[in-house]
């Protein structure tokens, strides 16, 4: 941790990494949960102004990203064959 | 390069013949051994690969001939794979039509929950016109990535702040589907 202040660009790239990691899940539920949780988590901390609390939230988010990446790997080993019903389009095709 | 490899081979042959000789070390072989001790290790290491390297080098030359009888320089110094890749990229480099891209981008943005469909125009700015913040912009760029099926790198994605910029970027990207 070189500087205590986290830049906006870093936060946005962390956000993007979360969403990219979410895409790797084949399970619909986990994918949607990851997306929802990152959106909620980042929005909740949107109003932070104190640099120390911002960097604390940032490092916590980074550890969560590592968790998500590990889980993406583990889940891909046992990926389900059957797609969820939510992934069918209106015509009933997958 | 070839000359060096050939000289290594010759030196290896000489070494082999000298080691199989019954008598003790003769003056000529000591000189050879001294200079070639450095190369010996290299030769031993690349023994298996030397033949392959030679063949590969020869193979490249042979492939270059049908193109142009001139020696290796510039384009024809490339390996066969690189030449093939260049030709196939020229075929694959088909850009999408700009109006089609605009329609798809506008539809994609309209489907977002936070966005009012009536406000979405081809010139809309995400933050000024549509009232979104930077997190929403990132979400929109990710949705566009999924829609067009190619990855947008982070530094480019940060610059996309309006629909027109997104359309320009996607229309100029050959990998957009």
Short mmCIF file of C-alpha atoms in Angstrom, two decimals:
data_model
loop_
_atom_site.label_atom_id
_atom_site.label_comp_id
_atom_site.label_asym_id
_atom_site.label_seq_id
_atom_site.Cartn_x
_atom_site.Cartn_y
_atom_site.Cartn_z
CA UNK A 1 0.00 0.00 0.00
CA UNK A 2 1.99 2.97 -1.27
CA UNK A 3 -0.46 5.84 -0.82
CA UNK A 4 -3.40 5.99 1.51
CA UNK A 5 -5.62 7.83 -0.96
CA UNK A 6 -7.37 5.68 -3.53
CA UNK A 7 -8.07 7.27 -6.89
CA UNK A 8 -11.39 7.20 -8.66
CA UNK A 9 -9.83 5.30 -11.54
CA UNK A 10 -8.73 2.53 -9.22
CA UNK A 11 -12.20 2.22 -7.78
CA UNK A 12 -13.74 2.07 -11.23
CA UNK A 13 -11.28 -0.56 -12.42
CA UNK A 14 -11.98 -2.62 -9.30
CA UNK A 15 -15.70 -2.33 -10.06
CA UNK A 16 -15.03 -3.46 -13.60
CA UNK A 17 -12.97 -6.42 -12.38
CA UNK A 18 -15.85 -7.49 -10.18
CA UNK A 19 -18.28 -7.40 -13.08
CA UNK A 20 -15.86 -9.29 -15.32
CA UNK A 21 -15.38 -11.94 -12.67
CA UNK A 22 -19.15 -12.20 -12.30
CA UNK A 23 -19.41 -13.00 -15.99
CA UNK A 24 -17.27 -16.10 -15.59
CA UNK A 25 -19.81 -17.91 -13.47
CA UNK A 26 -21.91 -20.34 -15.40
CA UNK A 27 -24.52 -20.53 -12.69
CA UNK A 28 -27.13 -17.85 -13.25
CA UNK A 29 -27.89 -17.33 -9.57
CA UNK A 30 -24.32 -16.76 -8.48
CA UNK A 31 -23.62 -14.52 -11.43
CA UNK A 32 -26.59 -12.34 -10.67
CA UNK A 33 -25.80 -12.29 -6.98
CA UNK A 34 -22.23 -11.16 -7.63
CA UNK A 35 -23.41 -8.37 -9.87
CA UNK A 36 -26.10 -7.29 -7.42
CA UNK A 37 -23.75 -7.38 -4.44
CA UNK A 38 -21.07 -5.30 -6.14
CA UNK A 39 -23.59 -2.71 -7.28
CA UNK A 40 -25.10 -2.49 -3.81
CA UNK A 41 -21.75 -2.50 -2.06
CA UNK A 42 -20.23 0.21 -4.20
CA UNK A 43 -23.32 2.36 -4.04
CA UNK A 44 -23.52 2.06 -0.29
CA UNK A 45 -20.02 3.44 0.10
CA UNK A 46 -20.48 6.09 -2.52
CA UNK A 47 -20.76 8.97 -0.09
CA UNK A 48 -17.53 8.33 1.78
CA UNK A 49 -15.25 11.35 2.01
CA UNK A 50 -12.72 10.33 4.65
CA UNK A 51 -9.57 8.98 2.91
CA UNK A 52 -8.85 6.36 5.57
CA UNK A 53 -12.34 4.92 5.41
CA UNK A 54 -12.21 5.00 1.62
CA UNK A 55 -8.97 3.01 1.60
CA UNK A 56 -10.35 0.61 4.22
CA UNK A 57 -13.40 -0.05 2.06
CA UNK A 58 -11.14 -0.40 -0.99
CA UNK A 59 -8.90 -3.01 0.63
CA UNK A 60 -11.95 -4.91 1.85
CA UNK A 61 -13.32 -4.87 -1.67
CA UNK A 62 -10.02 -6.14 -3.00
CA UNK A 63 -10.09 -9.12 -0.66
CA UNK A 64 -13.66 -9.83 -1.73
CA UNK A 65 -12.54 -9.72 -5.33
CA UNK A 66 -9.95 -12.37 -4.58
CA UNK A 67 -12.66 -14.49 -3.00
CA UNK A 68 -14.85 -14.07 -6.06
CA UNK A 69 -12.02 -15.00 -8.41
CA UNK A 70 -11.19 -18.12 -6.45
CA UNK A 71 -14.83 -19.14 -6.43
CA UNK A 72 -15.08 -18.57 -10.15
CA UNK A 73 -12.28 -21.08 -10.64
CA UNK A 74 -13.77 -23.60 -8.23
CA UNK A 75 -17.25 -23.32 -9.69
CA UNK A 76 -15.96 -23.75 -13.19
CA UNK A 77 -14.65 -27.18 -12.20
CA UNK A 78 -18.16 -28.35 -11.42
CA UNK A 79 -20.10 -26.27 -13.90
CA UNK A 80 -23.73 -27.27 -14.30
CA UNK A 81 -24.85 -28.53 -17.67
CA UNK A 82 -28.42 -27.40 -17.28
CA UNK A 83 -29.02 -23.70 -17.73
CA UNK A 84 -31.42 -21.88 -15.49
CA UNK A 85 -34.94 -21.14 -16.68
CA UNK A 86 -34.19 -17.42 -16.34
CA UNK A 87 -31.74 -17.71 -19.19
CA UNK A 88 -34.31 -18.74 -21.74
CA UNK A 89 -35.56 -15.98 -23.92
CA UNK A 90 -39.21 -15.26 -24.63
CA UNK A 91 -39.49 -17.96 -27.26
CA UNK A 92 -38.36 -20.58 -24.82
CA UNK A 93 -34.96 -21.07 -26.44
CA UNK A 94 -31.69 -21.00 -24.51
CA UNK B 1 23.82 -18.10 -38.47
CA UNK B 2 23.90 -21.14 -40.64
CA UNK B 3 27.66 -20.91 -40.90
CA UNK B 4 27.97 -20.91 -37.12
CA UNK B 5 25.69 -23.91 -36.76
CA UNK B 6 27.62 -25.74 -39.46
CA UNK B 7 30.90 -24.97 -37.75
CA UNK B 8 29.47 -26.29 -34.49
CA UNK B 9 28.50 -29.48 -36.23
CA UNK B 10 31.90 -29.83 -37.76
CA UNK B 11 33.54 -29.19 -34.40
CA UNK B 12 31.26 -31.77 -32.82
CA UNK B 13 32.24 -34.32 -35.44
CA UNK B 14 35.89 -33.57 -34.86
CA UNK B 15 35.43 -33.95 -31.12
CA UNK B 16 33.69 -37.24 -31.59
CA UNK B 17 36.43 -38.58 -33.79
CA UNK B 18 39.10 -37.34 -31.42
CA UNK B 19 37.49 -38.93 -28.36
CA UNK B 20 37.09 -42.28 -30.07
CA UNK B 21 40.81 -42.30 -30.91
CA UNK B 22 42.87 -44.77 -28.87
CA UNK B 23 45.98 -42.65 -28.39
CA UNK B 24 46.41 -39.82 -25.92
CA UNK B 25 45.49 -36.25 -26.55
CA UNK B 26 47.33 -34.81 -29.53
CA UNK B 27 48.23 -31.11 -29.86
CA UNK B 28 45.66 -30.38 -32.52
CA UNK B 29 42.77 -31.71 -30.48
CA UNK B 30 43.81 -29.80 -27.38
CA UNK B 31 43.50 -26.54 -29.28
CA UNK B 32 40.14 -27.60 -30.58
CA UNK B 33 39.03 -28.69 -27.14
CA UNK B 34 40.09 -25.37 -25.64
CA UNK B 35 38.14 -23.22 -28.04
CA UNK B 36 35.23 -25.52 -28.32
CA UNK B 37 34.75 -26.17 -24.65
CA UNK B 38 32.53 -23.12 -24.53
CA UNK B 39 30.62 -24.27 -27.53
CA UNK B 40 30.54 -27.86 -26.37
CA UNK B 41 28.07 -27.11 -23.60
CA UNK B 42 25.98 -25.08 -25.97
CA UNK B 43 26.15 -27.82 -28.56
CA UNK B 44 25.21 -30.48 -26.04
CA UNK B 45 22.26 -28.43 -24.93
CA UNK B 46 21.10 -27.62 -28.39
CA UNK B 47 22.00 -30.98 -29.91
CA UNK B 48 18.44 -32.06 -30.02
CA UNK B 49 17.21 -28.69 -31.04
CA UNK B 50 19.97 -27.87 -33.49
CA UNK B 51 18.62 -30.19 -36.09
CA UNK B 52 15.16 -28.87 -35.48
CA UNK B 53 16.35 -25.28 -35.63
CA UNK B 54 18.19 -25.97 -38.85
CA UNK B 55 15.19 -27.62 -40.35
CA UNK B 56 12.89 -24.84 -39.19
CA UNK B 57 15.20 -22.27 -40.63
CA UNK B 58 15.33 -24.15 -43.87
CA UNK B 59 11.60 -24.56 -43.81
CA UNK B 60 11.08 -20.82 -43.55
CA UNK B 61 13.29 -20.21 -46.53
CA UNK B 62 11.49 -22.73 -48.67
CA UNK B 63 8.09 -21.24 -47.86
CA UNK B 64 9.32 -17.78 -48.77
CA UNK B 65 10.22 -18.84 -52.26
CA UNK B 66 6.74 -19.03 -53.79
CA UNK B 67 6.15 -15.46 -52.64
CA UNK B 68 9.27 -13.88 -54.04
CA UNK B 69 12.72 -15.23 -54.96
CA UNK B 70 14.40 -12.35 -53.08
CA UNK B 71 16.26 -13.15 -49.82
CA UNK B 72 14.73 -12.70 -46.34
CA UNK B 73 14.00 -9.07 -45.59
CA UNK B 74 10.95 -7.24 -44.37
CA UNK B 75 7.73 -9.10 -44.98
CA UNK B 76 9.33 -12.26 -46.26
CA UNK B 77 11.49 -12.63 -43.18
CA UNK B 78 8.33 -13.55 -41.25
CA UNK B 79 7.48 -17.12 -40.47
CA UNK B 80 4.80 -18.89 -42.40
CA UNK B 81 2.33 -18.57 -39.54
CA UNK B 82 2.69 -14.80 -39.41
CA UNK B 83 2.04 -14.48 -43.12
CA UNK B 84 -1.05 -16.65 -42.81
CA UNK B 85 -2.26 -14.59 -39.87
CA UNK B 86 -1.90 -11.37 -41.80
CA UNK B 87 -3.97 -12.67 -44.68
CA UNK B 88 -6.71 -14.04 -42.45
CA UNK B 89 -6.90 -10.79 -40.45
CA UNK B 90 -7.49 -8.86 -43.61
CA UNK B 91 -10.45 -11.08 -44.32
CA UNK B 92 -11.74 -10.90 -40.76
CA UNK B 93 -11.40 -7.14 -40.43
CA UNK B 94 -14.99 -6.36 -41.26
CA UNK B 95 -16.33 -3.43 -39.32
CA UNK B 96 -19.94 -3.11 -38.35
CA UNK B 97 -22.23 -0.60 -39.96
CA UNK B 98 -22.47 2.59 -37.92
CA UNK B 99 -26.25 2.92 -38.02
CA UNK B 100 -26.64 -0.69 -36.97
CA UNK B 101 -24.21 -0.12 -34.13
CA UNK B 102 -26.14 2.98 -33.06
CA UNK B 103 -29.41 1.07 -32.97
CA UNK B 104 -27.95 -1.74 -30.95
CA UNK B 105 -26.23 0.60 -28.51
CA UNK B 106 -29.39 2.68 -28.00
CA UNK B 107 -31.45 -0.45 -27.39
CA UNK B 108 -28.90 -1.77 -24.97
CA UNK B 109 -28.86 1.48 -23.01
CA UNK B 110 -32.66 1.67 -22.99
CA UNK B 111 -32.87 -1.76 -21.41
CA UNK B 112 -30.99 -0.60 -18.35
CA UNK B 113 -33.25 -0.19 -15.39
CA UNK B 114 -32.09 3.23 -14.33
CA UNK B 115 -32.40 4.85 -17.69
CA UNK B 116 -35.54 6.52 -19.00
CA UNK B 117 -36.03 5.20 -22.54
CA UNK B 118 -37.39 8.48 -23.83
CA UNK B 119 -34.21 10.36 -22.96
CA UNK B 120 -31.91 8.05 -24.86
CA UNK B 121 -30.83 9.68 -28.10
CA UNK B 122 -27.81 8.87 -30.26
CA UNK B 123 -26.11 11.96 -28.88
CA UNK B 124 -26.91 11.45 -25.24
CA UNK B 125 -24.15 11.86 -22.70
CA UNK B 126 -24.37 9.35 -19.87
CA UNK B 127 -23.72 11.72 -17.04
CA UNK B 128 -25.01 15.00 -18.38
CA UNK B 129 -28.13 13.93 -20.24
CA UNK B 130 -29.09 10.65 -18.67
CA UNK B 131 -28.20 11.57 -15.11
CA UNK B 132 -26.00 8.54 -14.48
CA UNK B 133 -22.83 8.44 -12.44
CA UNK B 134 -19.47 6.84 -13.14
CA UNK B 135 -20.48 3.45 -11.71
CA UNK B 136 -23.45 3.38 -14.07
CA UNK B 137 -21.15 4.27 -16.94
CA UNK B 138 -19.00 1.26 -16.15
CA UNK B 139 -22.12 -0.91 -16.10
CA UNK B 140 -23.18 0.42 -19.48
CA UNK B 141 -19.76 -0.33 -20.96
CA UNK B 142 -19.90 -3.86 -19.59
CA UNK B 143 -23.36 -4.33 -21.09
CA UNK B 144 -22.02 -3.14 -24.43
CA UNK B 145 -19.11 -5.57 -24.13
CA UNK B 146 -21.59 -8.40 -23.70
CA UNK B 147 -23.82 -7.18 -26.50
CA UNK B 148 -21.03 -6.98 -29.06
CA UNK B 149 -19.04 -9.89 -27.77
CA UNK B 150 -15.57 -8.40 -27.41
CA UNK B 151 -13.47 -7.08 -24.56
CA UNK B 152 -12.95 -3.35 -24.12
CA UNK B 153 -9.72 -2.58 -22.22
CA UNK B 154 -9.90 -0.40 -19.13
CA UNK B 155 -8.15 2.65 -20.48
CA UNK B 156 -10.46 2.76 -23.50
CA UNK B 157 -13.53 2.09 -21.40
CA UNK B 158 -12.83 5.08 -19.20
CA UNK B 159 -13.09 7.38 -22.19
CA UNK B 160 -16.52 6.20 -23.26
CA UNK B 161 -18.83 8.75 -21.68
CA UNK B 162 -21.58 9.15 -24.24
CA UNK B 163 -23.46 7.11 -26.78
CA UNK B 164 -21.72 8.72 -29.74
CA UNK B 165 -18.30 7.85 -28.30
CA UNK B 166 -19.43 4.29 -27.72
CA UNK B 167 -20.70 4.00 -31.28
CA UNK B 168 -17.46 5.41 -32.69
CA UNK B 169 -15.35 3.03 -30.66
CA UNK B 170 -17.37 -0.05 -31.50
CA UNK B 171 -17.66 0.78 -35.18
CA UNK B 172 -13.91 1.18 -35.39
CA UNK B 173 -13.17 -2.10 -33.62
CA UNK B 174 -12.77 -5.05 -35.97
CA UNK B 175 -13.69 -7.64 -33.41
CA UNK B 176 -17.19 -6.33 -32.74
CA UNK B 177 -19.84 -8.84 -33.74
#
